[in-house]
Amino acid sequence: MLSKYSKQMSSGAQEMDGLSRKDLDDANLARMGKRPVLKRNFGLMSMLGFSCTILITWEGIVVLFLQAYANGGPAGAVYGFLFVWAGVAATFVVLSELASMAPTSGGQYHWTSMLAPRSCMKLMSYLTGWLTVIGWQATFATSCYLVGTLIQGLVILTNSTYEPKNWHPTLLFWAVVAFSVAINSVGGKVLPRFEGMILIIHILGFFAILIPLTYMADHGTSKEVFTQFLNTGGFPSQGLSFFVGTVGCIFAFAGGDAAVHMSEEITNAAVAVPTSIMLSVLINGSLGFGMLIAMLFCSGDLGSSLESPTGWPFMAIFLEATGSVAGTAVMASIVTTMGATTSVGMLASTSRQFWSFARDRGIPGWRLWSQVTESSAIPIYSVLITSLISCLLALISIGSPVAFNDLCSMSISGLYLSYMVVGSLLLWRRCTGGISTARNSNSDVINTAGAKLVWGPFHLPGIWGILINAWALIYMTIAVFFTFWPTSWVVSVETMNYSVVGTFGTIILSLFYYYARARNVYTGPVMEHVL
């Protein structure tokens, strides 16, 4: 297959050889050792919609801003958001550079295999793949659970006779999963068009909430918002409380690598994926910061909001501002709808990453999970197993909603640990001059295990690239460290953060499988008969 394309390609004159954009993308994928089996239905705008609506930062801030408020106060929430935004932007630059070099659905574990020393490449790549699996499975499950509880909160708000039960959000969770599976199973251009439509709702919904909230609510003072710090968790210092409170903002930016795992379904992936990632952090960061400021100025009596029967303080804030149950229901429905629709994209990214790792034999049962249906070109078995795993995880919430909430932390720790691995390896390679800036021959295999390393179209050269890479690693270390902390200094069974058990427990199980079987079948990215 590689020879099919390389005969028609010449360096610096790709477009003049008469190849279509799809052929060029497939040829570039073949140079990384992969056979194109998915259809490239996404363009730049639909992928931008996909990236933006995976992050849904302003919606996440509405739902989770009190986590930063409780540990940090209004001022802590403001400066914590700016700290996280700066760190996320640097992290996304690193991911964009790597996605431009090797735009494959595998993402982090593929990048690890191409950057790591040969002596430890296989094990490092394997562990990075499992960290990404943990992060995305937890992120998808958390998204569905939050939507289920949001729907339950809306029912409580609008129906005073309703008696909530712990198992109700689980049923709603399963409904969100079923909706996500339905959209993901259709194939064709349904998912790209769906994501483009949701981007419009994402932007318009921001103003549909911001305008009535800021117009109708009583406002606090600038001094309260920008100078008042709180430490309701009882931590020994305000600084420690501040960093614990940033976890809510970190989760609001979770899923930055979503577009990466759709790389084999987008045209001009080496350019479009980095562009969509960087634009998404700009758009979502701006909208998220604006909504945070609005929520802090319009929060009113937070004491009563915390006791809201809906279980969601933001609904009480909306109700106090508007004085209307119907108006509050409409505003909260926008947030809930965006949560439900983002689950569709999360399932797509989660299943593609799972499928790619199975394609390279890193997951038990890889022969089944790596299959792609010919008619729709969708890895339907990976979609279904991802959905089944989430549905089983939803059962945890029936016995302990607190334990399930730790999945939020697992999504951050899993994804950020995988980012740290590839970010560290990239910094080492760029400091030692291990990456070339020019391609010699279009028939060369590049940017895969043991092959030549070549920068992609998106690249930040020189000292600025090194500094931003280093800052991203510092930020990610802080984010992962505080992800494992409880929300209060005095820990009980209810307030304990068990995410460290889930994250490292899964890593230990994956290591057990590696030494029992995977080391004999997993060798890193498989060269799929392209030479």
C-alpha positions as a printed NumPy array, in Angstrom:
array([[  0.   ,   0.   ,   0.   ],
       [  2.81 ,   2.379,   0.785],
       [  4.291,   1.829,  -2.671],
       [  0.903,   2.603,  -4.219],
       [  1.087,   6.119,  -2.803],
       [  4.829,   6.727,  -2.782],
       [  5.044,   6.261,  -6.556],
       [  2.671,   9.188,  -6.952],
       [  4.167,  11.479,  -4.332],
       [  7.198,  13.699,  -4.486],
       [  8.579,  15.894,  -1.728],
       [  7.129,  19.414,  -1.776],
       [  4.816,  18.687,  -4.708],
       [  2.128,  16.467,  -3.287],
       [ -0.876,  18.358,  -4.556],
       [  0.485,  18.582,  -8.141],
       [  0.654,  14.797,  -8.456],
       [ -3.122,  14.658,  -8.779],
       [ -3.743,  12.851,  -5.51 ],
       [ -6.913,  13.618,  -3.613],
       [ -6.721,  14.892,  -0.033],
       [ -7.915,  11.48 ,   1.148],
       [ -5.138,   9.708,  -0.76 ],
       [ -2.559,  12.021,   0.773],
       [ -3.881,  11.343,   4.266],
       [ -3.921,   7.606,   3.666],
       [ -0.379,   7.747,   2.275],
       [  0.836,   9.616,   5.36 ],
       [ -0.886,   7.055,   7.575],
       [  0.78 ,   4.271,   5.604],
       [  4.175,   5.895,   6.26 ],
       [  3.493,   5.314,   9.955],
       [  2.792,   1.644,   9.318],
       [ -1.006,   1.748,   9.467],
       [ -3.615,   0.595,   6.981],
       [ -6.496,   3.076,   6.447],
       [ -9.746,   1.302,   7.342],
       [-11.888,   4.144,   8.72 ],
       [-13.677,   6.711,   6.565],
       [-12.524,  10.325,   6.682],
       [-15.892,  11.999,   7.2  ],
       [-14.684,  14.852,   9.425],
       [-13.474,  18.225,   8.175],
       [-11.875,  21.049,  10.134],
       [-15.137,  22.688,  11.258],
       [-16.813,  19.442,  12.324],
       [-13.645,  18.443,  14.19 ],
       [-13.541,  21.867,  15.848],
       [-17.118,  21.256,  16.971],
       [-16.084,  17.825,  18.189],
       [-13.145,  19.202,  20.205],
       [-15.076,  22.135,  21.677],
       [-18.072,  20.07 ,  22.726],
       [-15.894,  17.4  ,  24.325],
       [-14.344,  20.032,  26.605],
       [-17.612,  21.993,  27.239],
       [-15.64 ,  24.106,  29.703],
       [-18.263,  26.743,  30.464],
       [-20.866,  24.041,  31.128],
       [-18.38 ,  22.245,  33.373],
       [-17.704,  25.459,  35.279],
       [-21.438,  25.934,  35.888],
       [-21.711,  22.43 ,  37.31 ],
       [-18.42 ,  22.259,  39.244],
       [-17.446,  25.836,  40.148],
       [-18.299,  25.346,  43.845],
       [-15.451,  22.851,  44.164],
       [-13.006,  25.676,  43.511],
       [-15.143,  28.051,  45.598],
       [-15.037,  25.785,  48.674],
       [-11.264,  25.411,  48.55 ],
       [ -9.935,  28.737,  47.399],
       [-12.972,  30.987,  47.607],
       [-14.052,  33.364,  44.824],
       [-10.521,  34.697,  44.335],
       [ -9.094,  31.186,  44.392],
       [-11.579,  30.1  ,  41.731],
       [-10.588,  33.017,  39.471],
       [ -6.82 ,  32.639,  39.786],
       [ -7.084,  28.856,  39.836],
       [ -8.904,  28.926,  36.505],
       [ -6.224,  31.152,  34.968],
       [ -3.506,  28.844,  36.296],
       [ -5.24 ,  25.784,  34.848],
       [ -5.956,  27.527,  31.527],
       [ -2.271,  28.444,  31.129],
       [ -1.232,  24.897,  31.992],
       [ -3.797,  23.309,  29.695],
       [ -2.752,  25.574,  26.812],
       [  0.873,  24.444,  27.179],
       [ -0.214,  20.822,  27.451],
       [ -2.326,  21.155,  24.318],
       [  0.662,  22.613,  22.452],
       [  2.62 ,  19.449,  23.285],
       [ -0.262,  17.209,  22.225],
       [ -0.708,  19.214,  19.03 ],
       [  2.951,  18.847,  18.105],
       [  2.743,  15.094,  18.601],
       [ -0.579,  14.814,  16.762],
       [  0.956,  16.702,  13.85 ],
       [  3.894,  14.285,  13.783],
       [  1.816,  11.11 ,  14.037],
       [ -1.947,  11.625,  13.576],
       [ -3.19 ,   8.14 ,  14.483],
       [ -6.08 ,   6.941,  16.643],
       [ -3.6  ,   5.414,  19.069],
       [ -2.366,   8.773,  20.262],
       [ -0.31 ,   8.565,  23.441],
       [  0.852,   4.951,  23.306],
       [  1.879,   5.322,  19.649],
       [  3.817,   8.494,  20.447],
       [  5.521,   6.742,  23.364],
       [  6.611,   3.898,  21.095],
       [  8.193,   6.286,  18.581],
       [  9.901,   8.51 ,  21.185],
       [ 11.063,   6.049,  23.846],
       [ 14.452,   4.298,  23.811],
       [ 14.205,   0.906,  22.155],
       [ 15.23 ,  -0.867,  25.372],
       [ 12.068,   0.185,  27.216],
       [  9.775,   1.099,  24.338],
       [  7.46 ,  -1.894,  24.567],
       [  6.654,  -1.674,  28.29 ],
       [  6.39 ,   2.133,  28.32 ],
       [  4.086,   2.124,  25.316],
       [  1.948,  -0.609,  26.852],
       [  1.536,   1.231,  30.169],
       [  0.775,   4.511,  28.397],
       [ -1.927,   2.741,  26.385],
       [ -3.556,   1.478,  29.553],
       [ -3.343,   4.887,  31.237],
       [ -5.212,   6.328,  28.262],
       [ -7.781,   3.521,  28.441],
       [ -8.317,   4.254,  32.154],
       [ -8.637,   7.986,  31.55 ],
       [-11.106,   7.774,  28.679],
       [-13.265,   5.02 ,  30.144],
       [-13.544,   7.013,  33.377],
       [-14.233,  10.263,  31.506],
       [-17.059,   8.752,  29.467],
       [-18.616,   7.101,  32.528],
       [-18.341,  10.306,  34.563],
       [-19.977,  12.337,  31.793],
       [-22.941,   9.953,  31.557],
       [-23.344,   9.872,  35.34 ],
       [-23.315,  13.654,  35.644],
       [-25.985,  13.902,  32.955],
       [-28.112,  11.312,  34.766],
       [-27.944,  13.267,  38.022],
       [-28.607,  16.539,  36.183],
       [-31.787,  15.08 ,  34.675],
       [-32.818,  13.892,  38.125],
       [-32.176,  17.4  ,  39.473],
       [-34.436,  18.856,  36.781],
       [-37.201,  16.434,  37.742],
       [-36.859,  17.439,  41.41 ],
       [-36.954,  21.113,  40.401],
       [-40.136,  20.795,  38.347],
       [-41.994,  18.05 ,  40.228],
       [-42.382,  18.515,  43.972],
       [-43.973,  15.06 ,  44.4  ],
       [-41.024,  13.163,  42.977],
       [-39.061,  10.995,  45.437],
       [-35.472,  10.511,  44.221],
       [-33.761,   7.135,  44.598],
       [-30.102,   6.164,  44.186],
       [-30.905,   3.853,  41.299],
       [-32.716,   6.5  ,  39.246],
       [-29.51 ,   8.186,  37.991],
       [-28.238,   4.755,  36.957],
       [-31.24 ,   4.231,  34.667],
       [-30.788,   7.728,  33.255],
       [-27.074,   6.973,  32.845],
       [-27.957,   3.93 ,  30.73 ],
       [-30.331,   6.06 ,  28.64 ],
       [-27.497,   8.509,  27.864],
       [-25.243,   5.58 ,  26.903],
       [-27.957,   4.184,  24.609],
       [-28.334,   7.586,  22.935],
       [-24.56 ,   7.813,  22.445],
       [-24.388,   4.314,  20.968],
       [-27.223,   5.101,  18.556],
       [-25.45 ,   8.166,  17.122],
       [-22.108,   6.378,  16.965],
       [-23.513,   3.313,  15.222],
       [-25.143,   5.042,  12.265],
       [-21.916,   5.789,  10.419],
       [-21.451,   8.071,   7.447],
       [-21.562,  11.821,   8.059],
       [-24.114,  11.657,  10.878],
       [-21.556,  12.099,  13.682],
       [-19.656,  14.998,  12.011],
       [-22.904,  16.85 ,  11.247],
       [-24.166,  16.18 ,  14.753],
       [-20.978,  17.663,  16.24 ],
       [-21.21 ,  20.725,  13.987],
       [-24.777,  21.331,  15.159],
       [-23.789,  20.941,  18.821],
       [-21.04 ,  23.556,  18.394],
       [-23.758,  26.09 ,  17.529],
       [-25.732,  25.147,  20.662],
       [-22.518,  25.332,  22.69 ],
       [-21.93 ,  28.953,  21.634],
       [-25.555,  30.165,  21.69 ],
       [-26.266,  28.355,  24.964],
       [-23.495,  30.322,  26.644],
       [-25.264,  33.594,  25.914],
       [-28.698,  32.113,  26.679],
       [-27.515,  31.568,  30.263],
       [-25.069,  34.437,  30.706],
       [-27.448,  37.231,  29.694],
       [-30.442,  36.44 ,  31.959],
       [-28.167,  35.443,  34.834],
       [-26.146,  38.66 ,  34.846],
       [-29.17 ,  40.854,  34.091],
       [-31.588,  39.452,  36.682],
       [-29.355,  38.393,  39.591],
       [-28.115,  40.564,  42.432],
       [-24.395,  41.172,  42.024],
       [-21.581,  40.817,  44.489],
       [-18.689,  43.272,  44.667],
       [-15.406,  43.136,  42.823],
       [-13.59 ,  43.014,  46.146],
       [-15.458,  39.853,  47.151],
       [-14.812,  38.126,  43.85 ],
       [-11.156,  39.01 ,  43.306],
       [ -9.746,  39.243,  46.856],
       [-11.72 ,  36.839,  49.058],
       [-10.066,  33.468,  49.71 ],
       [-11.733,  30.577,  51.562],
       [-10.526,  27.328,  53.086],
       [-13.677,  25.412,  54.016],
       [-11.817,  22.103,  53.735],
       [ -9.769,  22.983,  56.801],
       [ -6.37 ,  22.539,  55.145],
       [ -3.248,  23.73 ,  57.029],
       [ -2.59 ,  26.529,  54.544],
       [ -4.494,  28.618,  52.033],
       [ -2.048,  27.593,  49.306],
       [ -2.783,  23.91 ,  49.828],
       [ -6.508,  24.62 ,  49.797],
       [ -6.087,  26.592,  46.556],
       [ -4.443,  23.707,  44.694],
       [ -6.996,  21.173,  45.932],
       [ -9.72 ,  23.486,  44.616],
       [ -8.247,  23.583,  41.107],
       [ -9.374,  19.985,  40.442],
       [-12.826,  21.186,  39.358],
       [-11.288,  23.544,  36.785],
       [ -8.93 ,  20.803,  35.612],
       [-11.852,  18.458,  34.989],
       [-13.659,  21.215,  33.065],
       [-10.8  ,  21.012,  30.531],
       [-10.617,  17.192,  30.536],
       [-10.489,  15.385,  27.204],
       [ -8.101,  17.603,  25.28 ],
       [ -6.822,  14.644,  23.27 ],
       [-10.303,  13.73 ,  21.975],
       [ -9.577,  14.914,  18.438],
       [ -6.349,  12.904,  18.414],
       [ -8.205,   9.601,  18.586],
       [-10.348,  10.619,  15.607],
       [ -7.275,  11.381,  13.476],
       [ -7.924,   8.544,  11.049],
       [-11.393,   9.947,  10.317],
       [-10.477,  13.527,   9.42 ],
       [ -9.051,  14.994,   6.225],
       [ -5.683,  16.746,   6.416],
       [ -5.253,  15.337,   9.914],
       [ -1.703,  16.596,  10.491],
       [ -2.994,  20.177,  10.257],
       [ -6.677,  19.926,  11.186],
       [ -6.212,  18.032,  14.465],
       [ -3.686,  20.495,  15.985],
       [ -5.749,  23.429,  14.729],
       [ -8.955,  22.111,  16.306],
       [ -7.173,  21.327,  19.581],
       [ -5.65 ,  24.801,  19.935],
       [ -8.813,  26.622,  18.861],
       [-10.846,  24.567,  21.333],
       [ -8.663,  25.618,  24.276],
       [ -8.934,  29.254,  23.165],
       [-12.713,  29.183,  22.677],
       [-13.538,  27.068,  25.717],
       [-11.102,  28.888,  27.956],
       [-12.615,  32.248,  27.048],
       [-16.202,  31.082,  27.489],
       [-15.351,  29.209,  30.678],
       [-13.659,  32.2  ,  32.276],
       [-16.545,  34.476,  31.353],
       [-19.076,  32.066,  32.862],
       [-16.981,  31.638,  36.019],
       [-16.879,  35.395,  36.604],
       [-20.651,  35.595,  36.026],
       [-21.357,  32.741,  38.454],
       [-19.16 ,  34.277,  41.146],
       [-20.771,  37.721,  40.855],
       [-24.289,  36.265,  40.741],
       [-23.995,  33.406,  43.238],
       [-26.121,  35.122,  45.89 ],
       [-26.74 ,  33.141,  49.089],
       [-24.481,  30.118,  48.606],
       [-25.538,  28.698,  51.953],
       [-29.053,  28.035,  50.713],
       [-27.761,  26.987,  47.292],
       [-25.685,  24.231,  48.861],
       [-28.855,  22.841,  50.443],
       [-30.753,  22.746,  47.139],
       [-32.98 ,  19.642,  46.967],
       [-31.924,  19.192,  43.329],
       [-28.434,  18.282,  44.492],
       [-27.006,  20.956,  42.174],
       [-26.272,  24.396,  43.692],
       [-26.184,  26.075,  40.264],
       [-29.89 ,  25.324,  39.81 ],
       [-30.606,  27.159,  43.077],
       [-28.471,  30.087,  41.866],
       [-30.442,  30.217,  38.605],
       [-33.723,  30.037,  40.536],
       [-32.722,  32.835,  42.91 ],
       [-31.674,  34.991,  39.959],
       [-34.72 ,  34.448,  37.749],
       [-37.396,  33.794,  40.373],
       [-38.927,  31.379,  37.882],
       [-38.956,  27.586,  37.991],
       [-39.688,  27.466,  34.26 ],
       [-36.837,  29.848,  33.438],
       [-34.465,  27.906,  35.67 ],
       [-35.526,  24.64 ,  34.027],
       [-34.804,  26.046,  30.565],
       [-31.359,  27.324,  31.593],
       [-30.462,  24.089,  33.373],
       [-31.75 ,  22.079,  30.404],
       [-29.181,  23.762,  28.159],
       [-26.386,  22.569,  30.436],
       [-27.937,  19.09 ,  30.652],
       [-28.39 ,  18.856,  26.886],
       [-24.774,  19.796,  26.29 ],
       [-23.716,  17.145,  28.795],
       [-25.748,  14.492,  26.983],
       [-24.437,  15.464,  23.569],
       [-20.807,  15.589,  24.696],
       [-21.189,  11.964,  25.789],
       [-21.662,  11.092,  22.12 ],
       [-18.243,  12.466,  21.221],
       [-16.655,  10.966,  24.309],
       [-17.902,   7.52 ,  23.301],
       [-16.414,   8.045,  19.838],
       [-12.977,   9.004,  21.198],
       [-13.005,   6.334,  23.903],
       [-13.94 ,   3.575,  21.476],
       [-11.398,   4.686,  18.834],
       [ -8.575,   4.702,  21.354],
       [ -9.692,   1.289,  22.643],
       [ -9.944,  -0.02 ,  19.071],
       [ -6.489,   1.253,  18.153],
       [ -4.88 ,  -0.295,  21.244],
       [ -6.651,  -3.564,  20.431],
       [ -5.424,  -3.299,  16.818],
       [ -1.899,  -3.33 ,  18.239],
       [ -2.737,  -6.289,  20.54 ],
       [ -2.556,  -4.447,  23.848],
       [ -5.979,  -5.518,  25.187],
       [ -7.351,  -8.984,  26.049],
       [ -9.644, -10.154,  23.25 ],
       [ -7.932,  -7.844,  20.76 ],
       [ -9.001,  -9.913,  17.756],
       [-12.659,  -9.051,  18.393],
       [-12.279,  -5.447,  19.542],
       [-10.061,  -4.542,  16.568],
       [-12.668,  -5.5  ,  13.975],
       [-14.266,  -2.791,  11.819],
       [-17.596,  -3.217,  10.046],
       [-17.139,  -2.903,   6.302],
       [-20.429,  -1.179,   5.555],
       [-20.126,   1.699,   8.047],
       [-16.348,   1.597,   8.701],
       [-16.991,   1.814,  12.457],
       [-15.236,  -0.273,  15.155],
       [-18.638,  -1.319,  16.448],
       [-17.352,  -3.96 ,  18.857],
       [-15.161,  -1.381,  20.596],
       [-18.138,   0.966,  20.769],
       [-20.221,  -1.761,  22.398],
       [-17.6  ,  -2.942,  24.899],
       [-16.89 ,   0.656,  25.933],
       [-20.605,   1.177,  26.507],
       [-20.898,  -2.073,  28.462],
       [-17.984,  -1.136,  30.734],
       [-19.618,   2.215,  31.496],
       [-22.988,   0.603,  32.189],
       [-21.352,  -1.761,  34.666],
       [-19.512,   1.112,  36.335],
       [-22.865,   2.859,  36.751],
       [-23.896,   0.152,  39.209],
       [-21.355,   1.558,  41.677],
       [-23.481,   4.674,  42.14 ],
       [-26.392,   2.611,  43.484],
       [-24.326,   1.515,  46.47 ],
       [-22.108,   4.58 ,  46.836],
       [-22.446,   7.786,  44.812],
       [-19.33 ,   9.071,  46.631],
       [-17.23 ,   6.158,  45.344],
       [-18.478,   6.759,  41.814],
       [-17.533,  10.434,  42.022],
       [-13.907,   9.333,  42.326],
       [-14.118,   8.395,  38.642],
       [-13.844,  12.124,  37.996],
       [-10.388,  12.079,  39.554],
       [ -9.478,   8.858,  37.732],
       [-10.265,  10.476,  34.388],
       [ -7.83 ,  13.289,  35.17 ],
       [ -5.082,  11.071,  36.598],
       [ -5.275,   8.518,  33.78 ],
       [ -5.191,  11.045,  30.956],
       [ -2.667,  13.391,  32.556],
       [ -0.265,  10.565,  33.423],
       [ -0.329,   9.524,  29.766],
       [  0.309,  13.155,  28.766],
       [  3.249,  13.296,  31.183],
       [  4.876,  10.22 ,  29.66 ],
       [  4.77 ,  11.542,  26.091],
       [  5.577,  15.111,  27.178],
       [  8.703,  13.947,  29.031],
       [  9.88 ,  11.86 ,  26.086],
       [  9.25 ,  14.73 ,  23.656],
       [ 11.252,  17.136,  25.838],
       [ 14.129,  14.641,  25.93 ],
       [ 14.057,  14.196,  22.154],
       [ 13.868,  17.901,  21.365],
       [ 16.73 ,  18.71 ,  23.766],
       [ 18.942,  15.99 ,  22.28 ],
       [ 18.125,  16.839,  18.666],
       [ 16.456,  13.538,  17.931],
       [ 13.737,  14.911,  15.636],
       [ 14.366,  15.973,  12.042],
       [ 12.777,  19.002,  10.413],
       [ 12.82 ,  17.653,   6.854],
       [ 11.609,  14.508,   5.127],
       [ 14.05 ,  12.785,   2.809],
       [ 11.928,  10.36 ,   0.826],
       [  8.191,   9.954,   0.652],
       [  8.662,   6.187,   0.738],
       [ 10.31 ,   6.3  ,   4.173],
       [  8.516,   4.915,   7.194],
       [  8.487,   7.678,   9.82 ],
       [  7.185,   8.48 ,  13.295],
       [  6.592,   4.969,  14.531],
       [  8.586,   2.535,  16.676],
       [ 12.199,   2.365,  15.514],
       [ 11.65 ,   4.73 ,  12.561],
       [ 12.962,   8.186,  11.77 ],
       [ 11.374,  11.031,  13.76 ],
       [ 10.157,  14.019,  11.747],
       [  8.356,  17.155,  12.961],
       [  4.889,  17.676,  11.537],
       [  3.411,  20.927,  10.155],
       [  2.564,  22.139,  13.68 ],
       [  5.808,  22.699,  15.534],
       [  7.076,  25.25 ,  18.056],
       [ 10.838,  25.398,  17.453],
       [ 13.786,  26.462,  19.545],
       [ 13.841,  27.644,  23.132],
       [ 10.131,  28.498,  23.169],
       [  9.227,  24.91 ,  22.385],
       [ 11.472,  23.695,  25.214],
       [ 10.097,  26.203,  27.736],
       [  6.445,  25.485,  26.942],
       [  7.105,  21.743,  27.011],
       [  8.768,  22.1  ,  30.44 ],
       [  5.954,  24.284,  31.812],
       [  3.388,  21.744,  30.601],
       [  5.181,  19.002,  32.55 ],
       [  5.289,  21.138,  35.716],
       [  1.578,  21.855,  35.413],
       [  0.683,  18.212,  34.73 ],
       [  2.676,  17.057,  37.763],
       [  0.75 ,  19.47 ,  39.994],
       [ -2.577,  18.445,  38.448],
       [ -1.997,  14.714,  38.919],
       [ -0.678,  15.137,  42.463],
       [ -3.719,  17.044,  43.705],
       [ -6.159,  14.847,  41.817],
       [ -5.609,  12.211,  44.5  ],
       [ -6.355,  14.555,  47.422],
       [ -9.655,  14.562,  49.348],
       [-11.687,  17.758,  49.502],
       [-11.169,  18.217,  53.259],
       [ -8.203,  17.834,  55.596],
       [-10.119,  15.645,  58.069],
       [-10.852,  12.509,  56.072],
       [-13.745,  10.122,  56.609],
       [-15.033,   7.157,  54.658],
       [-17.377,   9.519,  52.811],
       [-14.769,  12.159,  51.947],
       [-11.851,   9.849,  51.125],
       [-10.621,  10.044,  47.519],
       [-10.265,   6.46 ,  46.303],
       [ -9.174,   7.358,  42.776],
       [ -5.563,   6.449,  43.545],
       [ -6.75 ,   2.906,  44.262],
       [ -8.669,   2.73 ,  40.995],
       [ -5.896,   4.235,  38.874],
       [ -2.968,   2.25 ,  40.22 ],
       [ -5.087,  -0.855,  40.767],
       [ -5.853,  -0.918,  37.051],
       [ -2.171,  -0.336,  36.245],
       [ -1.198,  -3.287,  38.459],
       [ -3.77 ,  -5.508,  36.748],
       [ -2.496,  -4.427,  33.326],
       [  1.067,  -5.253,  34.408],
       [ -0.089,  -8.673,  35.561],
       [ -1.65 ,  -9.273,  32.156],
       [  1.493,  -7.957,  30.459],
       [  3.828, -10.439,  32.157],
       [  1.291, -13.248,  31.911],
       [  0.53 , -12.847,  28.204],
       [  0.754,  -9.409,  26.573],
       [  4.562,  -9.292,  26.439],
       [  4.406, -12.215,  24.024],
       [  1.911, -10.542,  21.669],
       [  2.347,  -6.775,  22.198],
       [  5.355,  -5.302,  20.427],
       [  4.175,  -1.728,  20.042],
       [  2.404,  -0.374,  16.937],
       [  2.003,  -3.205,  14.432],
       [  3.311,  -2.667,  10.903],
       [  0.25 ,  -3.625,   8.884],
       [  1.879,  -4.996,   5.708],
       [  2.632,  -1.596,   4.229],
       [  6.166,  -2.27 ,   3.032]])
